[in-house]
Each structure stands twice: as structure tokens, then as C-alpha cells.
Coordinates of C-alpha atoms and ligand atoms in Angstrom, one line a residue:
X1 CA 10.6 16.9 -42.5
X2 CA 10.3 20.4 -41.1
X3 CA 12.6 22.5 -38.7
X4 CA 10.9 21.3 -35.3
X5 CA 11.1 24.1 -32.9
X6 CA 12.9 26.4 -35.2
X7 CA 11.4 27.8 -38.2
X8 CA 7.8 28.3 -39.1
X9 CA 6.3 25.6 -37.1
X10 CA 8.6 27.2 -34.1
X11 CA 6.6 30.3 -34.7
X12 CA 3.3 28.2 -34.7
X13 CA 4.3 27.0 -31.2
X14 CA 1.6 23.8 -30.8
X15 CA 0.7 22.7 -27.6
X16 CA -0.3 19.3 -29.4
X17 CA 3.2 19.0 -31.9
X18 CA 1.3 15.8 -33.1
X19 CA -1.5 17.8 -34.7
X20 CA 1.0 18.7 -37.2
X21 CA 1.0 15.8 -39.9
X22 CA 3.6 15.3 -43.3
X23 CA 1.2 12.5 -44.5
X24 CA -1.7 11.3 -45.9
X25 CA -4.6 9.3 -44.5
X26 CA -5.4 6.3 -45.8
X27 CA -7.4 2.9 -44.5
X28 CA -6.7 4.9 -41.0
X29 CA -2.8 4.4 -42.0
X30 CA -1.1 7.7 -42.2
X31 CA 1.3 7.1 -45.6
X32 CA 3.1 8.9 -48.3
X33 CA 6.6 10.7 -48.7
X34 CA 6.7 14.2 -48.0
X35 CA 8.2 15.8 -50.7
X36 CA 5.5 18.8 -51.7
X37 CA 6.9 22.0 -49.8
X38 CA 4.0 24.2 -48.1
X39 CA 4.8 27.5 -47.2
X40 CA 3.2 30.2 -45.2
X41 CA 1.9 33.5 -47.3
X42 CA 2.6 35.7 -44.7
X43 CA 6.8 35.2 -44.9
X44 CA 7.3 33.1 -47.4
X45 CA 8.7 30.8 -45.1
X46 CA 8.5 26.9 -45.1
X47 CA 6.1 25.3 -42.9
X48 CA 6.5 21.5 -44.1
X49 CA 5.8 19.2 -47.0
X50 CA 3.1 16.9 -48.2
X51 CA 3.1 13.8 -50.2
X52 CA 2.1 14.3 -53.5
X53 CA 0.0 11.2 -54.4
X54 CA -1.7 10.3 -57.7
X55 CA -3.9 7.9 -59.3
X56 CA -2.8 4.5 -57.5
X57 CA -3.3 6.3 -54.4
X58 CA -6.6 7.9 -54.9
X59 CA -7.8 4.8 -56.2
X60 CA -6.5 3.0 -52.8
X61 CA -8.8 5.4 -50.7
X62 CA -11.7 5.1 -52.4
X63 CA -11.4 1.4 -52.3
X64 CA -10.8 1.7 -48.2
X65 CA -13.6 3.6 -48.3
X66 CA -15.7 1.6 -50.6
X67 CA -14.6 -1.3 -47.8
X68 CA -16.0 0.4 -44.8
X69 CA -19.2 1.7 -46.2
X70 CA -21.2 -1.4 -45.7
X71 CA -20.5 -1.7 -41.5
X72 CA -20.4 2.2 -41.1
X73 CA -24.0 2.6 -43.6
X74 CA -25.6 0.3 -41.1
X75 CA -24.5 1.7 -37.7
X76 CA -27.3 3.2 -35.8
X77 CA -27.4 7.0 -36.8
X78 CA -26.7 7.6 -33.0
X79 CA -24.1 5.8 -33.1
X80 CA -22.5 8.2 -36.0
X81 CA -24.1 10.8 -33.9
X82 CA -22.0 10.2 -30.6
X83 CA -18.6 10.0 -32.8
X84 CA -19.0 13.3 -34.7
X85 CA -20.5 14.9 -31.5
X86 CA -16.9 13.5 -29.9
X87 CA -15.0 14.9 -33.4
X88 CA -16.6 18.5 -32.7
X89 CA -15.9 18.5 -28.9
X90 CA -12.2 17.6 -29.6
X91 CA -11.9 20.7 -32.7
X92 CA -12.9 22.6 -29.9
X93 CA -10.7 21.8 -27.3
X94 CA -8.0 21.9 -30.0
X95 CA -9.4 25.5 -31.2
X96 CA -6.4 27.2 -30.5
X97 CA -3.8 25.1 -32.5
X98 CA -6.0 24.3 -35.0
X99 CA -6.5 28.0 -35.8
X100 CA -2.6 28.8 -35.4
X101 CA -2.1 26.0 -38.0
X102 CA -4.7 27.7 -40.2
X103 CA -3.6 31.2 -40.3
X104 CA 0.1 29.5 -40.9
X105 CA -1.2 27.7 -43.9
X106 CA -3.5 30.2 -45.1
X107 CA -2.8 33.7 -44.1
X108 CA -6.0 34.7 -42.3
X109 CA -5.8 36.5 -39.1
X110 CA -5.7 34.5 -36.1
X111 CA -9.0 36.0 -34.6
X112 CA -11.1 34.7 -37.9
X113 CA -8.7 31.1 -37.4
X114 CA -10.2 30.6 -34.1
X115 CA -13.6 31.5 -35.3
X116 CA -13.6 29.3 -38.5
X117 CA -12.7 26.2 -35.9
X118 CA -15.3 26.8 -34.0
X119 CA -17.8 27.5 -37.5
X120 CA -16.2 24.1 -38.9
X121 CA -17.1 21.9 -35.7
X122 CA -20.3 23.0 -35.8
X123 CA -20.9 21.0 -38.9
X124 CA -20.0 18.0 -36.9
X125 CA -22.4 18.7 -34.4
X126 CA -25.2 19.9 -36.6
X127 CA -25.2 17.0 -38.7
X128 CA -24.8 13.8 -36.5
X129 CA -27.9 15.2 -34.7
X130 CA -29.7 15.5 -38.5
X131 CA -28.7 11.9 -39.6
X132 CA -31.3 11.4 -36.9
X133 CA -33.8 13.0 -38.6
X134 CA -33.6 11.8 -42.1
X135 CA -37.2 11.0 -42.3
X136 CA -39.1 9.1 -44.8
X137 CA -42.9 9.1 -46.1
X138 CA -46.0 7.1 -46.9
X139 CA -47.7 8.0 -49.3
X140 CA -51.2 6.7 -50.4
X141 CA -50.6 3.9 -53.5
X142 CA -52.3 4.5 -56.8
X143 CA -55.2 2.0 -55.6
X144 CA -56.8 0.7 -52.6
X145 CA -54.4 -2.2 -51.9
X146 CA -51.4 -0.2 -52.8
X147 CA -48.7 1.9 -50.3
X148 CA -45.8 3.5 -51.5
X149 CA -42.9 3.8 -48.6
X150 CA -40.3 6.2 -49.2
X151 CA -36.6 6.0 -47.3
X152 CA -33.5 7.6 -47.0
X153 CA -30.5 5.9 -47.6
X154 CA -26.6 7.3 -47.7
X155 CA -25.6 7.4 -51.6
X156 CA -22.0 6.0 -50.9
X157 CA -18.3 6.5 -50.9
X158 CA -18.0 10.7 -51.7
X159 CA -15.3 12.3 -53.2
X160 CA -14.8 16.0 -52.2
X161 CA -12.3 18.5 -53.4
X162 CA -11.8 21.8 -51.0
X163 CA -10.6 25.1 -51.2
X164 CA -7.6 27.3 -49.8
X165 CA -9.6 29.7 -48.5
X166 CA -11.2 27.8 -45.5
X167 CA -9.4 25.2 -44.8
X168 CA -11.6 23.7 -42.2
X169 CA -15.1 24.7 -42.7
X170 CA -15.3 23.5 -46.2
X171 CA -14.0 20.2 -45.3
X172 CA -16.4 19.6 -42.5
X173 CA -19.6 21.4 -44.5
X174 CA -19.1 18.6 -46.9
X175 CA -17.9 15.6 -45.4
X176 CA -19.4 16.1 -41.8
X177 CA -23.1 15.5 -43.4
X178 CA -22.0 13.0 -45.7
X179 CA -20.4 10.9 -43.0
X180 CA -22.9 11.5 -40.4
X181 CA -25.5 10.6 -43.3
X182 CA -24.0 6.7 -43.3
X183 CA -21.4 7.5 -46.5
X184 CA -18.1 7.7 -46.5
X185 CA -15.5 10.0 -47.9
X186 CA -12.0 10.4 -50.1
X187 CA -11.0 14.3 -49.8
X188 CA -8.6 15.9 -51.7
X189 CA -7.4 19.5 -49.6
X190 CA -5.8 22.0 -51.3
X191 CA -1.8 21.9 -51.8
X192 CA -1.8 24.9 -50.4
X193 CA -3.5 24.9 -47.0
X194 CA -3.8 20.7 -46.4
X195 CA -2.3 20.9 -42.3
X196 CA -5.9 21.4 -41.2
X197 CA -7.0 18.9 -42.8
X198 CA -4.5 16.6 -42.2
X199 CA -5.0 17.7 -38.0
X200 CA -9.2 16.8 -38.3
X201 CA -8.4 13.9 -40.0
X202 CA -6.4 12.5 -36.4
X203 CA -8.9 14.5 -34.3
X204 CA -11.5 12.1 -36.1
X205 CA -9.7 9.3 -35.6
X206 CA -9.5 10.1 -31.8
X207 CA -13.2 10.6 -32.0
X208 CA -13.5 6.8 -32.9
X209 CA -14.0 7.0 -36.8
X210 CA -13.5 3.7 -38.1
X211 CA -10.4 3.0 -40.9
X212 CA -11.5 3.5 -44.2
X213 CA -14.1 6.0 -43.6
X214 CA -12.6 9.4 -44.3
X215 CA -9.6 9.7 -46.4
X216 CA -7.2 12.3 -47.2
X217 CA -4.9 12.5 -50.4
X218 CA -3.0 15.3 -51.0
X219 CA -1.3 15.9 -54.7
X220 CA -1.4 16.8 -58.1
X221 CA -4.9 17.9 -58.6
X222 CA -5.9 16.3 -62.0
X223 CA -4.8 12.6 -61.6
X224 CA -6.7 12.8 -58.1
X225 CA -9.8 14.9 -59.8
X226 CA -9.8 12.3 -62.5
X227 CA -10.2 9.6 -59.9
X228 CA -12.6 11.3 -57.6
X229 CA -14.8 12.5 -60.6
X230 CA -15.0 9.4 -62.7
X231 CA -14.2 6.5 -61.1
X232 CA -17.5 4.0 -60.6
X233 CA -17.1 3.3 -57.2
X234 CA -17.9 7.4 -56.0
X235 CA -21.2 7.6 -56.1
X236 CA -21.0 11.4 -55.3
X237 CA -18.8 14.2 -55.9
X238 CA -19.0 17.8 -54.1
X239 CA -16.6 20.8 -55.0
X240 CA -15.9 24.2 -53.7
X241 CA -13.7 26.1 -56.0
X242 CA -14.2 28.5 -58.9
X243 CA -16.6 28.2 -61.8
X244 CA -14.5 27.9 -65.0
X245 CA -12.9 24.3 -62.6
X246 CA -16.4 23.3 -61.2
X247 CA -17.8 23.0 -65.2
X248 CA -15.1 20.6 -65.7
X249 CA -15.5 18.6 -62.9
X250 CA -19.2 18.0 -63.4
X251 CA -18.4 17.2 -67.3
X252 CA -15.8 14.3 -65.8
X253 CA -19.1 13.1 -63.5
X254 CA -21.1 13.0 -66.4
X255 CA -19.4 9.8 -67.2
X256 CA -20.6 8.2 -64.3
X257 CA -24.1 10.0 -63.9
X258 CA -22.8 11.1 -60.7
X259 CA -24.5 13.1 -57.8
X260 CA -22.8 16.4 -58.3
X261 CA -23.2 19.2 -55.2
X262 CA -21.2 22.3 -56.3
X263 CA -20.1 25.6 -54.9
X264 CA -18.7 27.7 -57.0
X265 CA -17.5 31.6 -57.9
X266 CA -19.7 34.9 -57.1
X267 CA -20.1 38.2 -57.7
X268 CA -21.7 39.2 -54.6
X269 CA -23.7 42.9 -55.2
X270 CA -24.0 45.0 -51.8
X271 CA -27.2 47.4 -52.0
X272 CA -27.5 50.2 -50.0
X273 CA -30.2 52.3 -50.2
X274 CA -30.9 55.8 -48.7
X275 CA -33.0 55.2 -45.9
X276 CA -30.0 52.4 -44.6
X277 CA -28.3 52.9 -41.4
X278 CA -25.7 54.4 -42.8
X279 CA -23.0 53.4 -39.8
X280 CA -24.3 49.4 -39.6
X281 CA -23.9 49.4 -43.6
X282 CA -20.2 50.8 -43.4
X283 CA -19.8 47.8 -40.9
X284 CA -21.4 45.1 -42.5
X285 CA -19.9 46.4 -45.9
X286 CA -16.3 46.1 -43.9
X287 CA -17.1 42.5 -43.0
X288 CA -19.0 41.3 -45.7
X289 CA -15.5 42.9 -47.9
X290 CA -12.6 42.7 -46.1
X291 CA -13.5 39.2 -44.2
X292 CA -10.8 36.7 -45.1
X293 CA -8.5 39.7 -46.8
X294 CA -11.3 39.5 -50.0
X295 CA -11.0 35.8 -50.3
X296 CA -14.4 34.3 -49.9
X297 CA -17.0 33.4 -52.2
X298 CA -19.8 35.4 -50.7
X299 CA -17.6 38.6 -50.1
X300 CA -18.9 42.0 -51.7
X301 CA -17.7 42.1 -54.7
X302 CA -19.8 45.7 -56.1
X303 CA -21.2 48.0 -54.0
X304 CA -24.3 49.6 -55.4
X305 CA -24.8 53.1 -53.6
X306 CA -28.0 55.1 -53.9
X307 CA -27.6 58.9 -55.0
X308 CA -28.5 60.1 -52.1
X309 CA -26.0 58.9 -49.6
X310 CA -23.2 58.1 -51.8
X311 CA -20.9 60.6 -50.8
X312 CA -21.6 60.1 -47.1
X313 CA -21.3 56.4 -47.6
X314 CA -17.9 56.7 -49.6
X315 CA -16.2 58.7 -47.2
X316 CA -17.1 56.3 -43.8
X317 CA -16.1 53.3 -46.1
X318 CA -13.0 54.6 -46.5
X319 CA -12.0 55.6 -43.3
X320 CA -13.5 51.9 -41.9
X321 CA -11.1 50.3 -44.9
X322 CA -8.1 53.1 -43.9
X323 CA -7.9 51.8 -40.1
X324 CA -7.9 47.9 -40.7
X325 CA -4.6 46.5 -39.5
X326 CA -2.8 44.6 -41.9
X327 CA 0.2 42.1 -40.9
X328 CA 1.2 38.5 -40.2
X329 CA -1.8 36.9 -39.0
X330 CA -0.2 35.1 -36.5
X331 CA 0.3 38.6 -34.7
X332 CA -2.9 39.6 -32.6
X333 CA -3.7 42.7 -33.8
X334 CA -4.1 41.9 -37.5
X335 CA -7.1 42.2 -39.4
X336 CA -5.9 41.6 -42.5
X337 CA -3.4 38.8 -43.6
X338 CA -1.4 38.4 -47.5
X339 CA -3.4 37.7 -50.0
X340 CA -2.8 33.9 -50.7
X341 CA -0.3 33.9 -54.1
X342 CA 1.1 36.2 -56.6
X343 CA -1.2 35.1 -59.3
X344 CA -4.1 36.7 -56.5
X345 CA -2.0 39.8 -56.4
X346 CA -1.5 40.4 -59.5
X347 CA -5.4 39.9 -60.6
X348 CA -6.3 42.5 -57.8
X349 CA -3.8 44.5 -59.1
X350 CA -5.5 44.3 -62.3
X351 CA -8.3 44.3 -61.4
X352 CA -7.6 48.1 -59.8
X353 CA -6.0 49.2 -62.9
X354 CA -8.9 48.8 -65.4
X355 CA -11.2 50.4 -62.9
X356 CA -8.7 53.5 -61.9
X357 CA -8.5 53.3 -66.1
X358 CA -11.9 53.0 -66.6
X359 CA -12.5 56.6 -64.3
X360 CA -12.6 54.9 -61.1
X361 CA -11.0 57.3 -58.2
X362 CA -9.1 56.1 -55.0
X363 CA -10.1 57.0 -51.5
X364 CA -8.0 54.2 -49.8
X365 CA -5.2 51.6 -50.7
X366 CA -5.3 51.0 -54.2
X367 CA -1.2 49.9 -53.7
X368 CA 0.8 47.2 -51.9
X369 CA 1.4 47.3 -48.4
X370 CA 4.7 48.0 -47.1
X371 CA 5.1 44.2 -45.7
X372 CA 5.7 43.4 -48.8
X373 CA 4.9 40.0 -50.5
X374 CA 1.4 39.6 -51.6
X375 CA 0.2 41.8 -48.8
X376 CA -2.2 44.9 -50.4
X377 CA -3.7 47.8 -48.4
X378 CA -7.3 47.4 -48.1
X379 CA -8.9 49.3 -51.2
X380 CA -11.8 51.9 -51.4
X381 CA -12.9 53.1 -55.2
X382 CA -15.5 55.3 -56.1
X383 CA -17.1 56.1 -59.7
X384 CA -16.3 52.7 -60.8
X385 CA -17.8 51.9 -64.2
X386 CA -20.4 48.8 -63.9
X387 CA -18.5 47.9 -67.3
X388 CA -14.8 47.4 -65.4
X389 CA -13.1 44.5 -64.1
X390 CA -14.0 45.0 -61.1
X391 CA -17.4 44.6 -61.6
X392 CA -17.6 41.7 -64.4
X393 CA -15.3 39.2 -62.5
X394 CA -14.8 38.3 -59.0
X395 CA -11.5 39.8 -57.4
X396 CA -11.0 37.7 -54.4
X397 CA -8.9 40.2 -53.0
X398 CA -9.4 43.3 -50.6
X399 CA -10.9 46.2 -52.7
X400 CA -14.1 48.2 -52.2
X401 CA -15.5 49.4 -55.6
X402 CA -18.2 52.0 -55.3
X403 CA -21.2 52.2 -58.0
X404 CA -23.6 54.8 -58.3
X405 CA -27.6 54.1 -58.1
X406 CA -30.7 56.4 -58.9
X407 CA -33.8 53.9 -58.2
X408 CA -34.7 50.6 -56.5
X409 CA -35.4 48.9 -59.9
X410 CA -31.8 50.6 -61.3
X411 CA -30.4 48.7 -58.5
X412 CA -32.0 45.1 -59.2
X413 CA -31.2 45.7 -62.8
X414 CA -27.5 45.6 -62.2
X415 CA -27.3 43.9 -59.1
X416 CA -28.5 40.6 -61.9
X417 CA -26.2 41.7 -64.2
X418 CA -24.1 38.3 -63.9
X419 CA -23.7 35.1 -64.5
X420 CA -22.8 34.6 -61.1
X421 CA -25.9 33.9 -57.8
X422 CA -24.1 33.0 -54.9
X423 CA -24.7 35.5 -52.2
X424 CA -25.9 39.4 -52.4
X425 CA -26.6 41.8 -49.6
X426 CA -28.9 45.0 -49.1
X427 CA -29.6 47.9 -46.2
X428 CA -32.5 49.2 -46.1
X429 CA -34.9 50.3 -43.1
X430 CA -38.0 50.4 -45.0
X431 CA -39.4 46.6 -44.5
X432 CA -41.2 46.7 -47.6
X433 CA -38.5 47.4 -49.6
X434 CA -36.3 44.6 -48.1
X435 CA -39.1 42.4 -49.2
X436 CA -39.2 42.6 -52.8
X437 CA -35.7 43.1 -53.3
X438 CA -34.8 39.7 -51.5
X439 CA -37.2 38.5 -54.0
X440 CA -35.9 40.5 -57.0
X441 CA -32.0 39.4 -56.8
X442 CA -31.5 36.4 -58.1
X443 CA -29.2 34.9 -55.8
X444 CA -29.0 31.6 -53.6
X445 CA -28.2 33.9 -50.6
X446 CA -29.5 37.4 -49.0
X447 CA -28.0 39.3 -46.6
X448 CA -30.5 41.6 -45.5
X449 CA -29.2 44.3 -43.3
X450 CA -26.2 42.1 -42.6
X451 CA -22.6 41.8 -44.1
X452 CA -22.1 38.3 -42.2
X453 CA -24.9 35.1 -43.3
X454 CA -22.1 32.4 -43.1
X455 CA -23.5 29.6 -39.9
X456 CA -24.3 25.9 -40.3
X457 CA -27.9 26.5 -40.2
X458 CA -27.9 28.3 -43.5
X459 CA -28.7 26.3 -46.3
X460 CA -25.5 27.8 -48.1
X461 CA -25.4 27.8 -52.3
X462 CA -25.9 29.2 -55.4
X463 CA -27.8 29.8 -58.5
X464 CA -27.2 30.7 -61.7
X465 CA -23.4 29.7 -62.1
X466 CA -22.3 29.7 -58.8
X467 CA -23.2 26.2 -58.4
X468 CA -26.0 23.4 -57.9
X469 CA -26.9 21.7 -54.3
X470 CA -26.8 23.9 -50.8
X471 CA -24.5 22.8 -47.6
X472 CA -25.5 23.4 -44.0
X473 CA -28.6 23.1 -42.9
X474 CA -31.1 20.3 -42.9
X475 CA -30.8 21.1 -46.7
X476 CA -27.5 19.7 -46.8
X477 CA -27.6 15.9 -45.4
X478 CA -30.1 15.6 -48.7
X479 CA -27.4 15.6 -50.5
X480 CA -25.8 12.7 -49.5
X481 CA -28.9 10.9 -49.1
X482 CA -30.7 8.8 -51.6
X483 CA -34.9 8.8 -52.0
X484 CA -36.0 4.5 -52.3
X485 CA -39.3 4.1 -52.8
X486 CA -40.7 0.7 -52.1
X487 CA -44.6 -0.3 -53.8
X488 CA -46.3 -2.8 -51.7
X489 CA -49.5 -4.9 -52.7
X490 CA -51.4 -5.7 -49.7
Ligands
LIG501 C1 -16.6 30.3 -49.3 O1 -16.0 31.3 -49.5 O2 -16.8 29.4 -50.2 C2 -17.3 30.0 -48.0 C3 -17.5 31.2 -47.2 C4 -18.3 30.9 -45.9 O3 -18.5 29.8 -45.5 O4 -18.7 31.9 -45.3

């Protein structure tokens, strides 16, 4: 177990000590040996352990959930309503340990912890007041004495793998509008960051979730994949992870024929254009950049720069990037935490070298930070080839590089110029312009004079590569929701 009131959870200080749980979640039974050590980013040191569970296990949650779909399926959506109204409430109230858990786990600075409880709870909210909602039709029959009726109905027991990088949102963006559909839910969290789970999954359980109807296994990520992707009983997988991992795990649901809701890598392209607001782009650029230390899927990834104002817009960027305090998360003045391993060091390390190689020249960072670890000052290139690294692959880490653009259509042209659609963001004061080039970039999202879309009223996804399905929203109960038609002869 870990060090109590010494240590890293000594530094986390929790007002509620029992938010902190070493197990899984199972059947409403907290089980499994600890024995997986999770450490904190920021200092290397150890916060706890985790169980690290397998096949038999996986398969035991999903048949606890499989048990408690039929009762919790036909509860009165108000019902669900009332509970995950309850489970957001108590996320809240709980805001401030939850987010010192977070940036423990994760790295982020406390500031964006606190906010992403708060963004995470919201899904709870959002969606037991949409499984209210989840209308049907009638539609005139083929004849006179015909009607077609069209209902909604939840698809099942969902299995969801999440990310490191939020380790509450994406859990609740997935299995808030699955549960509040009528479904119910096996996740796996990552190994790295799986306390905030483990501390919704009690808070949910205080809210008055039944046994059986969310589930938490933490482990070895293939024997629990393999379960969650191909076993008969999930009727529906969702995923939020990187590409190359998402196009296997919806080659393992093709087994099944199972509903598949993925959110994948981007590439996200940041426009901006000579008649921007030079001073709102630097900002938005800094938050759309450096939110999360790099390590989002919708961060900037290339900044496209017209002509015009590119030496104007290099130098602010800089100096915004230059000032951003980097630290332990945990302190209060840090804006930007450790990058989460060495293996995301060492791309972004890479990922500087090919571009400095490739002609690129520094105006900030471009080194590591004298904290040491996988802490890396927060990077600003300019004259970056659209051919380097930087530019072909997403970099998940905190670097700025600079492209130069002569025209509008120049602009689309290699703003496309991936495989990737997730997000993409422009600045522009000319209205027309903002027009057709939200209609010209073919991503999922647009941030149009804005560096910050995330909220769960956006209907968040991707095209292209980045993934299939969109969470938040009334979009995203549809996906765990199945259309029944029913044909009546009068
Ligand atoms: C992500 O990186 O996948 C999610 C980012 C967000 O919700 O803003």
C-alpha cells in the first residue's frame, strides 16, 4: 500500500483520504491486489499501486454488468437522471481533491485539474438530462394501413478504454452518456493515471449507482482490450487513444460487428491570417498549444502564418511561450507540468531535431528544463519545413512550430495535408473568410477565432483518421442508443 501521510500522497494532502483507492471495481466490490506501482511525472515519486487484472477479471465485469443491464435499462430515464445529477454534484464538491489526485497522477497543473473536474461532471449533468430526450418518430407506412414507429433503446453493456491525458473527462464523456442512456459499462483507465477513475467510481457509488453498472479494471492492456473488444456480451466499444491503437481495436470489434465510437490522433493546423487580431491569436495560439503541457488531441500542432504578419506573430509567440511557468503542478503557480514519460520526451526531442535539421530556427525552449525529468521548456520554431517531423506527426508535447503562408487557398492546401481531422483553428476578422475556410478544412472540429472549443455541448470528433462517432452533445447519447423500428398493420 502507499506511505499514508508521508510520501506522495502526503504531498497530495486529501481532505477525503478515502477517495484514494488501490483497487478495482467490480459488481460494486472493490477487489484486486495492488501490485502495479503508479508514480507521479513530476518527481518520480511513488504515489501507489494498482491491481493488474487480466482476462478472468475483465470477463467477470462484463458479466456484472451484463447482470444489471436489464433492471438499470428499464429504470425511468429520470430516475438515471437524478443519480448522475447526484454523481456531478458530488465531483464538484470533491473538486478540489479530485484535481490534486489528477495533477499527482498526471502532471497537469493544478489550475487546469480543477477545471477538467468541473469539464468532466458536466457530462454527468448534460447527459442524464438528454436520456430524457432520446426521442423517437412516426413515420407514415408504405400504405394506407401501415405506420412505422421508431424508438430508442440503450445498445448494452459498453466497454471503454481511456487515455492518460484526461483522466476524468474522457471517462465521463464516454460512460456518463452511455450510462445515463440505460447501458452499462466495463472501463479500462490508463496504468498510468487510473486514481481518478478509481475516486468517480466511489463518488458514483455514493450517488446511488447500482452494483454492476460501471466497472473498473485496471491491467495489462491487451488481455483486457481483447476482452472489451471481442467478447459477445459488449455490445459497444468506445476508445480514446492514438490512431496506429484505435485501427486495431476496431479490427478486434469486427469479430463481433460491434458499435465502434473512436477518438483518435490529430494534427491540429492553426491559421492565422493577416487581418487576425494579432494579440487574441498569440493567446488563443498559447492555449490551444501549450494546454495540458502539448498533450491533447486537439492541441496545435502547425501553425500556418500569413506573410504579412509572420514576423510580428513569431516574436509575440515567443515571448507568450518564454513567460509560461513551468514546475510541479501541484505548486500554484505552474503553467506547465512534465511531459508524461520518457518515450514523450524523447519524441519531442525528436521531433525538434529534424525540424532545427530541416532549417527550422529557435526563438524559445527548444531544450530541457532545468527541473529535470521529462520536464521541456515550452518551444517556439520558426521556418519550419511543412516536410519535418514536426509537421507530419503529432508531437504531443510543448513546441510551437511556425510555417510560412502566401494565400488563403496556400493555407487550406496544407492545412489538409494529413491523414489526420480532429480539430483545426483559424483568426481572421474578415467574416467572410472565416466562412469558407471552416468549410474548406476538412476537420471534425473548428476553432474559429478561438484556441479553446473543448465543453460538453460540442459534439467532439473526428474525420478522416482521427476517428468515427462524436462525444458531448446531444450527438453523443446516439451513440449508445439503438434505432427499433416497429411496422404496424392497422
Ligand atoms: C483529448 O485530448 O482527447 C481531449 C481534449 C479535450 O477534451 O479538450
Amino acid at each position: 500500500m502507499a506511505d499514508g501521510a508521508t510520501g506522495e500522497l502526503g504531498r497530495i494532502g486529501l481532505k477525503r483520504p478515502d477517495l484514494f483507492r488501490e483497487q478495482c471495481y467490480i459488481d460494486g466490490k472493490w477487489t484486486g491486489d495492488p501490485t502495479h506501482l503508479v508514480h507521479n511525472p513530476a518527481t518520480g515519486g511513488l504515489i501507489g499501486r494498482i491491481p493488474n487484472l487480466g482476462k478472468s477479471e475483465t470477463e467477470r465485469a462484463v458479466a456484472a454488468a451484463e447482470a444489471a443491464l436489464p433492471k438499470w435499462r428499464a429504470q425511468h430515464a429520470k430516475a438515471r437522471a437524478e443519480i448522475m445529477d447526484r454523481w456531478c454534484a458530488l465531483m464538484v464538491k470533491h473538486q478540489e481533491d479530485l484535481a490534486r489526485l489528477m495533477t499527482a497522477e498526471q502532471g497537469k497543473p493544478l489550475a487546469e485539474a480543477r477545471g477538467e473536474v468541473v469539464y468532466a461532471g458536466a457530462f454527468f449533468e448534460w447527459f442524464g438530462e438528454e436520456a430524457k430526450r432520446t426521442y423517437g418518430d412516426l413515420i407514415p407506412g408504405p400504405a394506407a394501413d401501415r405506420r412505422i414507429m421508431v424508438m430508442k433503446q440503450a445498445v448494452g453493456v459498453v466497454g471503454a478504454i481511456t487515455p492518460w491525458n484526461f483522466p476524468a473527462a474522457m471517462i465521463t464523456r464516454k460512460v456518463g452518456p452511455a450510462i445515463a442512456a440505460g447501458c452499462t459499462a466495463v472501463l479500462k483507465p490508463s496504468e498510468l493515471t487510473p486514481y481518478s477513475a478509481l475516486a468517480i467510481a466511489l463518488l458514483g457509488e455514493e450517488a446511488g449507482l447500482p452494483p454492476g453498472v460501471f466497472n473498473i479494471v485496471t491491467g495489462d492492456a491487451e488481455p483486457i482490450g481483447r476482452v472489451l473488444t471481442e467478447d459477445p456480451r459488449v455490445a459497444k466499444f468506445t476508445f480514446t487513444g492514438s490512431t496506429p491503437v484505435g485501427k486495431k481495436l476496431a479490427q478486434q470489434c469486427a469479430s463481433t460487428v460491434k458499435r465502434v465510437s473512436l477518438e483518435l490522433g490529430g494534427n491540429a493546423p492553426f491559421l492565422i491570417f493577416n487581418d487576425a487580431d494579432l494579440e487574441a491569436a498569440a493567446a488563443g495560439a498559447i492555449i490551444s498549444k501549450f494546454r495540458n503541457t502539448g498533450q491533447t488531441c486537439v492541441c496545435a500542432n502547425r501553425f500556418f502564418v500569413q506573410d504579412g504578419i509572420y514576423d510580428a506573430f513569431a516574436k509575440l509567440l515567443a515571448e507568450k511561450a518564454g513567460e509560461l511557468v513551468v514546475g510541479d503542478g501541484l505548486a500554484g503557480v505552474t503553467q506547465q507540468g512534465p511531459l508524461i514519460n520518457d518515450k514523450a520526451l524523447q519524441k519531442v526531442e525528436a521531433h525538434v531535431a529534424d525540424a532545427i535539421g530541416h532549417g527550422a530556427k529557435v526563438l524559445a525552449g527548444a531544450r530541457r528544463d532545468s527541473h529535470g525529468g521529462t520536464f521541456y521548456q515550452p518551444t517556439v520554431l520558426r521556418d519550419v519545413a511543412p516536410d519535418a517531423l514536426l509537421c507530419r506527426e503529432e508531437t504531443f508535447g510543448p513546441v510551437a512550430g511556425l510555417v510560412r503562408f502566401k494565400d488563403e487557398a496556400d493555407a487550406i492546401r496544407m492545412a489538409n495535408d494529413s491523414c489526420a481531422g480532429l480539430a483545426a483553428y483559424a483568426y481572421t476578422r474578415d467574416l467572410s473568410r472565416s466562412w469558407r475556410v471552416s468549410e474548406g478544412l476538412e476537420y471534425g472540429m473548428i476553432g474559429m477565432n478561438t484556441g479553446l472549443i473543448s465543453s460538453e455541448v460540442l459534439p467532439f470528433g473526428g474525420v478522416k483518421e482521427s476517428g468515427i462517432g462524436r462525444e458531448g452533445s446531444k450527438y453523443g447519447i446516439e451513440e449508445f442508443l439503438e434505432v427499433k423500428s416497429i411496422v404496424l398493420q392497422l
